[in-house]
Amino acid sequence: SALMNRRRDLSGLRVVVSAGGTREPIDPVRFLGNRSSGRQGVAVARAAADRGASVALVVAHADADALAPAIGRAGIELVRVGTAAELGRAVTERAVDADVVVMAAAVADYRVAETADRKLAKEDTGGVLTLQLVATEDILAGLVRGRRDGQTIVGFAAETETDADALLDRARRKRRRKGVDLLAVNEVGWQKGFESAENALTILGAEDEVVAQVSGSKREVADALWDAVLTSR
Ligand code: CTP
Ligand code: CA
């Protein structure tokens, strides 16, 4: 809208946003994945571009309709990746000269230790298949270790905790463990948070304080996140 176009308060900022969900291959035809559609991360990238930022959007397996707002948009460099390792390389490289990095992607915590060259067949497994999983690199932790002066690093956390106080406690522990400037927390569940166009976030600041509680369209939530980033800088 005209109103959105007038707000150019992110002009001159270089930002990196990751979105979507990584997939870790098991064999040539199968993977371990997650339910992220990419919708919230893409909305964060699009909001930044609309507000004047120069955006690198690193996206893993987003739904086509979720990605649409970022495709062909001036000010957004779209980088497509598949695995956690690929996402890590793409984000880390672009973070070097970024003012803000937002890790909205759902990154696999584990990958298959040895990817099979050929499709795993039932006649070879005898009906039981054991996959050995090894931890992936914590990309966000690496970004925080390499953070330069004046750089703002934002993490996301999707939690299934349903008790509000316990959710906040868990989120605060996570923010401290991660060392991020802002942590955007949302409650998810079988029926909640993934395919929806709406979202609800609690944003924690560097002192573990609640900076904002927002709900609405993923675009409205994205704008509130950028407001929180600006306030924190
Ligand atoms: N993240 C990351 N690299 C990973 C895993 C997560 O950069 N290998 C980032 C996510 O993009 C997100 C933040 O870390 O911004 C928090 O992710 P989350 O899965 O909530 O945290 P974890 O430390 O993986 O803890 P959990 O055991 O709760 O999954
Ligand atoms: Ca995780």
PDB file of N, CA, C and O in Angstrom, residues 100-163:
ATOM      1  N   VAL A 100      22.141  -6.656   9.811  1.00  0.00           N
ATOM      2  CA  VAL A 100      21.183  -7.459  10.577  1.00  0.00           C
ATOM      3  C   VAL A 100      21.086  -8.847   9.937  1.00  0.00           C
ATOM      4  O   VAL A 100      21.030  -8.959   8.713  1.00  0.00           O
ATOM      5  N   VAL A 101      21.086  -9.873  10.779  1.00  0.00           N
ATOM      6  CA  VAL A 101      20.855 -11.234  10.295  1.00  0.00           C
ATOM      7  C   VAL A 101      19.660 -11.811  11.057  1.00  0.00           C
ATOM      8  O   VAL A 101      19.630 -11.760  12.289  1.00  0.00           O
ATOM      9  N   VAL A 102      18.678 -12.301  10.313  1.00  0.00           N
ATOM     10  CA  VAL A 102      17.487 -12.900  10.929  1.00  0.00           C
ATOM     11  C   VAL A 102      17.427 -14.371  10.525  1.00  0.00           C
ATOM     12  O   VAL A 102      17.261 -14.692   9.345  1.00  0.00           O
ATOM     13  N   MET A 103      17.557 -15.241  11.512  1.00  0.00           N
ATOM     14  CA  MET A 103      17.515 -16.684  11.227  1.00  0.00           C
ATOM     15  C   MET A 103      16.109 -17.218  11.475  1.00  0.00           C
ATOM     16  O   MET A 103      15.805 -17.768  12.533  1.00  0.00           O
ATOM     17  N   ALA A 104      15.263 -17.056  10.464  1.00  0.00           N
ATOM     18  CA  ALA A 104      13.889 -17.554  10.577  1.00  0.00           C
ATOM     19  C   ALA A 104      13.758 -18.980  10.056  1.00  0.00           C
ATOM     20  O   ALA A 104      12.715 -19.609  10.241  1.00  0.00           O
ATOM     21  N   ALA A 105      14.783 -19.503   9.416  1.00  0.00           N
ATOM     22  CA  ALA A 105      14.695 -20.858   8.862  1.00  0.00           C
ATOM     23  C   ALA A 105      14.616 -21.902   9.970  1.00  0.00           C
ATOM     24  O   ALA A 105      15.191 -21.736  11.042  1.00  0.00           O
ATOM     25  N   ALA A 106      13.880 -22.963   9.689  1.00  0.00           N
ATOM     26  CA  ALA A 106      13.870 -24.147  10.549  1.00  0.00           C
ATOM     27  C   ALA A 106      15.019 -25.035  10.071  1.00  0.00           C
ATOM     28  O   ALA A 106      14.948 -25.629   8.994  1.00  0.00           O
ATOM     29  N   VAL A 107      16.092 -25.033  10.843  1.00  0.00           N
ATOM     30  CA  VAL A 107      17.309 -25.748  10.444  1.00  0.00           C
ATOM     31  C   VAL A 107      17.292 -27.128  11.094  1.00  0.00           C
ATOM     32  O   VAL A 107      17.059 -27.246  12.306  1.00  0.00           O
ATOM     33  N   ALA A 108      17.560 -28.152  10.308  1.00  0.00           N
ATOM     34  CA  ALA A 108      17.617 -29.511  10.863  1.00  0.00           C
ATOM     35  C   ALA A 108      18.680 -29.570  11.953  1.00  0.00           C
ATOM     36  O   ALA A 108      19.786 -29.058  11.782  1.00  0.00           O
ATOM     37  N   ASP A 109      18.344 -30.171  13.091  1.00  0.00           N
ATOM     38  CA  ASP A 109      19.317 -30.342  14.171  1.00  0.00           C
ATOM     39  C   ASP A 109      20.221 -31.539  13.905  1.00  0.00           C
ATOM     40  O   ASP A 109      21.308 -31.630  14.469  1.00  0.00           O
ATOM     41  N   TYR A 110      19.728 -32.478  13.088  1.00  0.00           N
ATOM     42  CA  TYR A 110      20.489 -33.697  12.798  1.00  0.00           C
ATOM     43  C   TYR A 110      20.462 -33.989  11.316  1.00  0.00           C
ATOM     44  O   TYR A 110      19.488 -33.697  10.629  1.00  0.00           O
ATOM     45  N   ARG A 111      21.535 -34.584  10.862  1.00  0.00           N
ATOM     46  CA  ARG A 111      21.562 -35.110   9.503  1.00  0.00           C
ATOM     47  C   ARG A 111      21.916 -36.586   9.580  1.00  0.00           C
ATOM     48  O   ARG A 111      22.449 -37.055  10.596  1.00  0.00           O
ATOM     49  N   VAL A 112      21.653 -37.300   8.491  1.00  0.00           N
ATOM     50  CA  VAL A 112      21.964 -38.722   8.444  1.00  0.00           C
ATOM     51  C   VAL A 112      23.475 -38.876   8.311  1.00  0.00           C
ATOM     52  O   VAL A 112      24.097 -38.240   7.450  1.00  0.00           O
ATOM     53  N   ALA A 113      24.052 -39.710   9.190  1.00  0.00           N
ATOM     54  CA  ALA A 113      25.511 -39.826   9.244  1.00  0.00           C
ATOM     55  C   ALA A 113      26.081 -40.254   7.897  1.00  0.00           C
ATOM     56  O   ALA A 113      27.060 -39.683   7.423  1.00  0.00           O
ATOM     57  N   GLU A 114      25.489 -41.264   7.294  1.00  0.00           N
ATOM     58  CA  GLU A 114      25.955 -41.700   5.978  1.00  0.00           C
ATOM     59  C   GLU A 114      24.788 -41.779   5.014  1.00  0.00           C
ATOM     60  O   GLU A 114      23.922 -42.640   5.140  1.00  0.00           O
ATOM     61  N   THR A 115      24.778 -40.876   4.056  1.00  0.00           N
ATOM     62  CA  THR A 115      23.732 -40.865   3.036  1.00  0.00           C
ATOM     63  C   THR A 115      23.972 -42.038   2.083  1.00  0.00           C
ATOM     64  O   THR A 115      25.098 -42.247   1.636  1.00  0.00           O
ATOM     65  N   ALA A 116      22.913 -42.802   1.808  1.00  0.00           N
ATOM     66  CA  ALA A 116      23.053 -43.951   0.910  1.00  0.00           C
ATOM     67  C   ALA A 116      23.105 -43.480  -0.545  1.00  0.00           C
ATOM     68  O   ALA A 116      22.394 -42.554  -0.926  1.00  0.00           O
ATOM     69  N   ASP A 117      23.956 -44.111  -1.343  1.00  0.00           N
ATOM     70  CA  ASP A 117      24.064 -43.757  -2.766  1.00  0.00           C
ATOM     71  C   ASP A 117      22.866 -44.260  -3.561  1.00  0.00           C
ATOM     72  O   ASP A 117      22.533 -43.721  -4.601  1.00  0.00           O
ATOM     73  N   ARG A 118      22.274 -45.350  -3.074  1.00  0.00           N
ATOM     74  CA  ARG A 118      21.119 -45.919  -3.765  1.00  0.00           C
ATOM     75  C   ARG A 118      19.936 -45.949  -2.822  1.00  0.00           C
ATOM     76  O   ARG A 118      20.100 -45.977  -1.610  1.00  0.00           O
ATOM     77  N   LYS A 119      18.771 -45.989  -3.398  1.00  0.00           N
ATOM     78  CA  LYS A 119      17.534 -46.039  -2.622  1.00  0.00           C
ATOM     79  C   LYS A 119      17.570 -47.229  -1.667  1.00  0.00           C
ATOM     80  O   LYS A 119      17.881 -48.357  -2.074  1.00  0.00           O
ATOM     81  N   LEU A 120      17.281 -46.983  -0.404  1.00  0.00           N
ATOM     82  CA  LEU A 120      17.208 -48.061   0.570  1.00  0.00           C
ATOM     83  C   LEU A 120      15.987 -48.921   0.250  1.00  0.00           C
ATOM     84  O   LEU A 120      14.885 -48.400   0.130  1.00  0.00           O
ATOM     85  N   ALA A 121      16.209 -50.223   0.093  1.00  0.00           N
ATOM     86  CA  ALA A 121      15.112 -51.112  -0.288  1.00  0.00           C
ATOM     87  C   ALA A 121      14.722 -52.001   0.882  1.00  0.00           C
ATOM     88  O   ALA A 121      15.580 -52.422   1.661  1.00  0.00           O
ATOM     89  N   LYS A 122      13.442 -52.287   0.993  1.00  0.00           N
ATOM     90  CA  LYS A 122      12.960 -53.096   2.112  1.00  0.00           C
ATOM     91  C   LYS A 122      13.588 -54.489   2.123  1.00  0.00           C
ATOM     92  O   LYS A 122      13.833 -55.056   3.174  1.00  0.00           O
ATOM     93  N   GLU A 123      13.851 -55.018   0.922  1.00  0.00           N
ATOM     94  CA  GLU A 123      14.401 -56.374   0.909  1.00  0.00           C
ATOM     95  C   GLU A 123      15.812 -56.414   1.504  1.00  0.00           C
ATOM     96  O   GLU A 123      16.304 -57.467   1.873  1.00  0.00           O
ATOM     97  N   ASP A 124      16.437 -55.253   1.620  1.00  0.00           N
ATOM     98  CA  ASP A 124      17.775 -55.213   2.222  1.00  0.00           C
ATOM     99  C   ASP A 124      17.738 -54.927   3.722  1.00  0.00           C
ATOM    100  O   ASP A 124      18.735 -55.110   4.410  1.00  0.00           O
ATOM    101  N   THR A 125      16.630 -54.413   4.227  1.00  0.00           N
ATOM    102  CA  THR A 125      16.600 -54.015   5.640  1.00  0.00           C
ATOM    103  C   THR A 125      15.963 -55.058   6.537  1.00  0.00           C
ATOM    104  O   THR A 125      16.128 -55.003   7.751  1.00  0.00           O
ATOM    105  N   GLY A 126      15.211 -55.989   5.989  1.00  0.00           N
ATOM    106  CA  GLY A 126      14.534 -56.964   6.823  1.00  0.00           C
ATOM    107  C   GLY A 126      13.432 -56.345   7.674  1.00  0.00           C
ATOM    108  O   GLY A 126      13.070 -56.886   8.715  1.00  0.00           O
ATOM    109  N   GLY A 127      12.925 -55.187   7.270  1.00  0.00           N
ATOM    110  CA  GLY A 127      11.768 -54.614   7.952  1.00  0.00           C
ATOM    111  C   GLY A 127      12.095 -53.655   9.076  1.00  0.00           C
ATOM    112  O   GLY A 127      11.206 -53.011   9.622  1.00  0.00           O
ATOM    113  N   VAL A 128      13.350 -53.555   9.447  1.00  0.00           N
ATOM    114  CA  VAL A 128      13.731 -52.572  10.465  1.00  0.00           C
ATOM    115  C   VAL A 128      14.878 -51.736   9.910  1.00  0.00           C
ATOM    116  O   VAL A 128      15.850 -52.281   9.399  1.00  0.00           O
ATOM    117  N   LEU A 129      14.736 -50.436   9.986  1.00  0.00           N
ATOM    118  CA  LEU A 129      15.789 -49.558   9.484  1.00  0.00           C
ATOM    119  C   LEU A 129      16.241 -48.646  10.613  1.00  0.00           C
ATOM    120  O   LEU A 129      15.423 -47.966  11.223  1.00  0.00           O
ATOM    121  N   THR A 130      17.504 -48.642  10.882  1.00  0.00           N
ATOM    122  CA  THR A 130      18.048 -47.739  11.893  1.00  0.00           C
ATOM    123  C   THR A 130      18.885 -46.695  11.186  1.00  0.00           C
ATOM    124  O   THR A 130      19.806 -47.035  10.451  1.00  0.00           O
ATOM    125  N   LEU A 131      18.540 -45.443  11.389  1.00  0.00           N
ATOM    126  CA  LEU A 131      19.335 -44.356  10.809  1.00  0.00           C
ATOM    127  C   LEU A 131      20.215 -43.770  11.899  1.00  0.00           C
ATOM    128  O   LEU A 131      19.731 -43.451  12.988  1.00  0.00           O
ATOM    129  N   GLN A 132      21.477 -43.608  11.622  1.00  0.00           N
ATOM    130  CA  GLN A 132      22.334 -42.916  12.580  1.00  0.00           C
ATOM    131  C   GLN A 132      22.337 -41.435  12.231  1.00  0.00           C
ATOM    132  O   GLN A 132      22.608 -41.048  11.097  1.00  0.00           O
ATOM    133  N   LEU A 133      22.018 -40.609  13.214  1.00  0.00           N
ATOM    134  CA  LEU A 133      21.948 -39.160  12.989  1.00  0.00           C
ATOM    135  C   LEU A 133      23.067 -38.466  13.749  1.00  0.00           C
ATOM    136  O   LEU A 133      23.393 -38.838  14.872  1.00  0.00           O
ATOM    137  N   VAL A 134      23.622 -37.462  13.121  1.00  0.00           N
ATOM    138  CA  VAL A 134      24.649 -36.646  13.808  1.00  0.00           C
ATOM    139  C   VAL A 134      24.200 -35.183  13.785  1.00  0.00           C
ATOM    140  O   VAL A 134      23.495 -34.745  12.875  1.00  0.00           O
ATOM    141  N   ALA A 135      24.596 -34.457  14.804  1.00  0.00           N
ATOM    142  CA  ALA A 135      24.177 -33.054  14.927  1.00  0.00           C
ATOM    143  C   ALA A 135      24.728 -32.237  13.766  1.00  0.00           C
ATOM    144  O   ALA A 135      25.863 -32.422  13.331  1.00  0.00           O
ATOM    145  N   THR A 136      23.914 -31.316  13.286  1.00  0.00           N
ATOM    146  CA  THR A 136      24.387 -30.341  12.296  1.00  0.00           C
ATOM    147  C   THR A 136      25.089 -29.202  13.045  1.00  0.00           C
ATOM    148  O   THR A 136      24.966 -29.084  14.270  1.00  0.00           O
ATOM    149  N   GLU A 137      25.775 -28.390  12.297  1.00  0.00           N
ATOM    150  CA  GLU A 137      26.418 -27.209  12.882  1.00  0.00           C
ATOM    151  C   GLU A 137      25.329 -26.231  13.338  1.00  0.00           C
ATOM    152  O   GLU A 137      24.320 -26.057  12.649  1.00  0.00           O
ATOM    153  N   ASP A 138      25.519 -25.596  14.485  1.00  0.00           N
ATOM    154  CA  ASP A 138      24.591 -24.546  14.916  1.00  0.00           C
ATOM    155  C   ASP A 138      25.003 -23.246  14.224  1.00  0.00           C
ATOM    156  O   ASP A 138      25.976 -22.598  14.605  1.00  0.00           O
ATOM    157  N   ILE A 139      24.273 -22.897  13.181  1.00  0.00           N
ATOM    158  CA  ILE A 139      24.626 -21.748  12.334  1.00  0.00           C
ATOM    159  C   ILE A 139      24.558 -20.455  13.140  1.00  0.00           C
ATOM    160  O   ILE A 139      25.454 -19.612  13.086  1.00  0.00           O
ATOM    161  N   LEU A 140      23.485 -20.333  13.913  1.00  0.00           N
ATOM    162  CA  LEU A 140      23.276 -19.120  14.710  1.00  0.00           C
ATOM    163  C   LEU A 140      24.418 -18.918  15.708  1.00  0.00           C
ATOM    164  O   LEU A 140      24.902 -17.788  15.889  1.00  0.00           O
ATOM    165  N   ALA A 141      24.843 -19.998  16.334  1.00  0.00           N
ATOM    166  CA  ALA A 141      25.951 -19.897  17.295  1.00  0.00           C
ATOM    167  C   ALA A 141      27.202 -19.366  16.597  1.00  0.00           C
ATOM    168  O   ALA A 141      27.923 -18.520  17.137  1.00  0.00           O
ATOM    169  N   GLY A 142      27.446 -19.848  15.376  1.00  0.00           N
ATOM    170  CA  GLY A 142      28.604 -19.378  14.611  1.00  0.00           C
ATOM    171  C   GLY A 142      28.485 -17.897  14.258  1.00  0.00           C
ATOM    172  O   GLY A 142      29.467 -17.157  14.318  1.00  0.00           O
ATOM    173  N   LEU A 143      27.271 -17.472  13.916  1.00  0.00           N
ATOM    174  CA  LEU A 143      27.054 -16.050  13.588  1.00  0.00           C
ATOM    175  C   LEU A 143      27.330 -15.181  14.806  1.00  0.00           C
ATOM    176  O   LEU A 143      27.942 -14.118  14.702  1.00  0.00           O
ATOM    177  N   VAL A 144      26.854 -15.637  15.968  1.00  0.00           N
ATOM    178  CA  VAL A 144      27.049 -14.857  17.195  1.00  0.00           C
ATOM    179  C   VAL A 144      28.543 -14.793  17.539  1.00  0.00           C
ATOM    180  O   VAL A 144      29.048 -13.731  17.914  1.00  0.00           O
ATOM    181  N   ARG A 145      29.250 -15.903  17.387  1.00  0.00           N
ATOM    182  CA  ARG A 145      30.712 -15.885  17.628  1.00  0.00           C
ATOM    183  C   ARG A 145      31.409 -14.894  16.708  1.00  0.00           C
ATOM    184  O   ARG A 145      32.362 -14.234  17.095  1.00  0.00           O
ATOM    185  N   GLY A 146      30.937 -14.796  15.460  1.00  0.00           N
ATOM    186  CA  GLY A 146      31.600 -13.932  14.479  1.00  0.00           C
ATOM    187  C   GLY A 146      31.000 -12.540  14.367  1.00  0.00           C
ATOM    188  O   GLY A 146      31.374 -11.778  13.483  1.00  0.00           O
ATOM    189  N   ARG A 147      30.089 -12.215  15.281  1.00  0.00           N
ATOM    190  CA  ARG A 147      29.362 -10.939  15.181  1.00  0.00           C
ATOM    191  C   ARG A 147      30.320  -9.756  15.215  1.00  0.00           C
ATOM    192  O   ARG A 147      31.216  -9.684  16.043  1.00  0.00           O
ATOM    193  N   ARG A 148      30.111  -8.819  14.289  1.00  0.00           N
ATOM    194  CA  ARG A 148      30.957  -7.634  14.319  1.00  0.00           C
ATOM    195  C   ARG A 148      30.217  -6.500  15.022  1.00  0.00           C
ATOM    196  O   ARG A 148      29.005  -6.574  15.244  1.00  0.00           O
ATOM    197  N   ASP A 149      30.967  -5.442  15.361  1.00  0.00           N
ATOM    198  CA  ASP A 149      30.379  -4.313  16.076  1.00  0.00           C
ATOM    199  C   ASP A 149      29.186  -3.769  15.308  1.00  0.00           C
ATOM    200  O   ASP A 149      29.263  -3.574  14.099  1.00  0.00           O
ATOM    201  N   GLY A 150      28.114  -3.529  16.005  1.00  0.00           N
ATOM    202  CA  GLY A 150      26.956  -2.913  15.381  1.00  0.00           C
ATOM    203  C   GLY A 150      26.054  -3.871  14.639  1.00  0.00           C
ATOM    204  O   GLY A 150      25.042  -3.458  14.077  1.00  0.00           O
ATOM    205  N   GLN A 151      26.411  -5.145  14.631  1.00  0.00           N
ATOM    206  CA  GLN A 151      25.568  -6.113  13.922  1.00  0.00           C
ATOM    207  C   GLN A 151      24.493  -6.662  14.865  1.00  0.00           C
ATOM    208  O   GLN A 151      24.788  -6.985  16.012  1.00  0.00           O
ATOM    209  N   THR A 152      23.271  -6.746  14.361  1.00  0.00           N
ATOM    210  CA  THR A 152      22.153  -7.269  15.148  1.00  0.00           C
ATOM    211  C   THR A 152      21.810  -8.668  14.656  1.00  0.00           C
ATOM    212  O   THR A 152      21.628  -8.872  13.453  1.00  0.00           O
ATOM    213  N   ILE A 153      21.750  -9.615  15.585  1.00  0.00           N
ATOM    214  CA  ILE A 153      21.446 -10.995  15.209  1.00  0.00           C
ATOM    215  C   ILE A 153      20.151 -11.431  15.887  1.00  0.00           C
ATOM    216  O   ILE A 153      19.991 -11.311  17.103  1.00  0.00           O
ATOM    217  N   VAL A 154      19.229 -11.910  15.048  1.00  0.00           N
ATOM    218  CA  VAL A 154      17.888 -12.274  15.513  1.00  0.00           C
ATOM    219  C   VAL A 154      17.660 -13.764  15.292  1.00  0.00           C
ATOM    220  O   VAL A 154      17.857 -14.267  14.189  1.00  0.00           O
ATOM    221  N   GLY A 155      17.243 -14.455  16.355  1.00  0.00           N
ATOM    222  CA  GLY A 155      16.889 -15.872  16.234  1.00  0.00           C
ATOM    223  C   GLY A 155      15.387 -16.058  16.309  1.00  0.00           C
ATOM    224  O   GLY A 155      14.660 -15.168  16.761  1.00  0.00           O
ATOM    225  N   PHE A 156      14.934 -17.206  15.870  1.00  0.00           N
ATOM    226  CA  PHE A 156      13.536 -17.606  16.009  1.00  0.00           C
ATOM    227  C   PHE A 156      13.491 -18.873  16.851  1.00  0.00           C
ATOM    228  O   PHE A 156      14.427 -19.670  16.815  1.00  0.00           O
ATOM    229  N   ALA A 157      12.419 -19.055  17.585  1.00  0.00           N
ATOM    230  CA  ALA A 157      12.231 -20.316  18.297  1.00  0.00           C
ATOM    231  C   ALA A 157      10.770 -20.714  18.223  1.00  0.00           C
ATOM    232  O   ALA A 157       9.889 -19.947  18.601  1.00  0.00           O
ATOM    233  N   ALA A 158      10.513 -21.878  17.687  1.00  0.00           N
ATOM    234  CA  ALA A 158       9.165 -22.440  17.654  1.00  0.00           C
ATOM    235  C   ALA A 158       9.102 -23.479  18.763  1.00  0.00           C
ATOM    236  O   ALA A 158       9.889 -24.422  18.784  1.00  0.00           O
ATOM    237  N   GLU A 159       8.198 -23.274  19.696  1.00  0.00           N
ATOM    238  CA  GLU A 159       8.135 -24.155  20.866  1.00  0.00           C
ATOM    239  C   GLU A 159       6.754 -24.785  20.983  1.00  0.00           C
ATOM    240  O   GLU A 159       5.747 -24.140  20.691  1.00  0.00           O
ATOM    241  N   THR A 160       6.709 -26.019  21.478  1.00  0.00           N
ATOM    242  CA  THR A 160       5.426 -26.709  21.653  1.00  0.00           C
ATOM    243  C   THR A 160       4.907 -26.604  23.088  1.00  0.00           C
ATOM    244  O   THR A 160       3.827 -27.122  23.393  1.00  0.00           O
ATOM    245  N   GLU A 161       5.667 -25.948  23.945  1.00  0.00           N
ATOM    246  CA  GLU A 161       5.236 -25.731  25.331  1.00  0.00           C
ATOM    247  C   GLU A 161       3.920 -24.938  25.333  1.00  0.00           C
ATOM    248  O   GLU A 161       3.850 -23.875  24.723  1.00  0.00           O
ATOM    249  N   THR A 162       2.898 -25.436  26.039  1.00  0.00           N
ATOM    250  CA  THR A 162       1.592 -24.762  26.007  1.00  0.00           C
ATOM    251  C   THR A 162       1.366 -23.841  27.206  1.00  0.00           C
ATOM    252  O   THR A 162       0.513 -22.948  27.147  1.00  0.00           O
ATOM    253  N   ASP A 163       2.121 -24.058  28.281  1.00  0.00           N
ATOM    254  CA  ASP A 163       1.994 -23.175  29.446  1.00  0.00           C
ATOM    255  C   ASP A 163       2.803 -21.895  29.189  1.00  0.00           C
ATOM    256  O   ASP A 163       3.996 -21.943  28.906  1.00  0.00           O
TER     257      ASP A 163
END
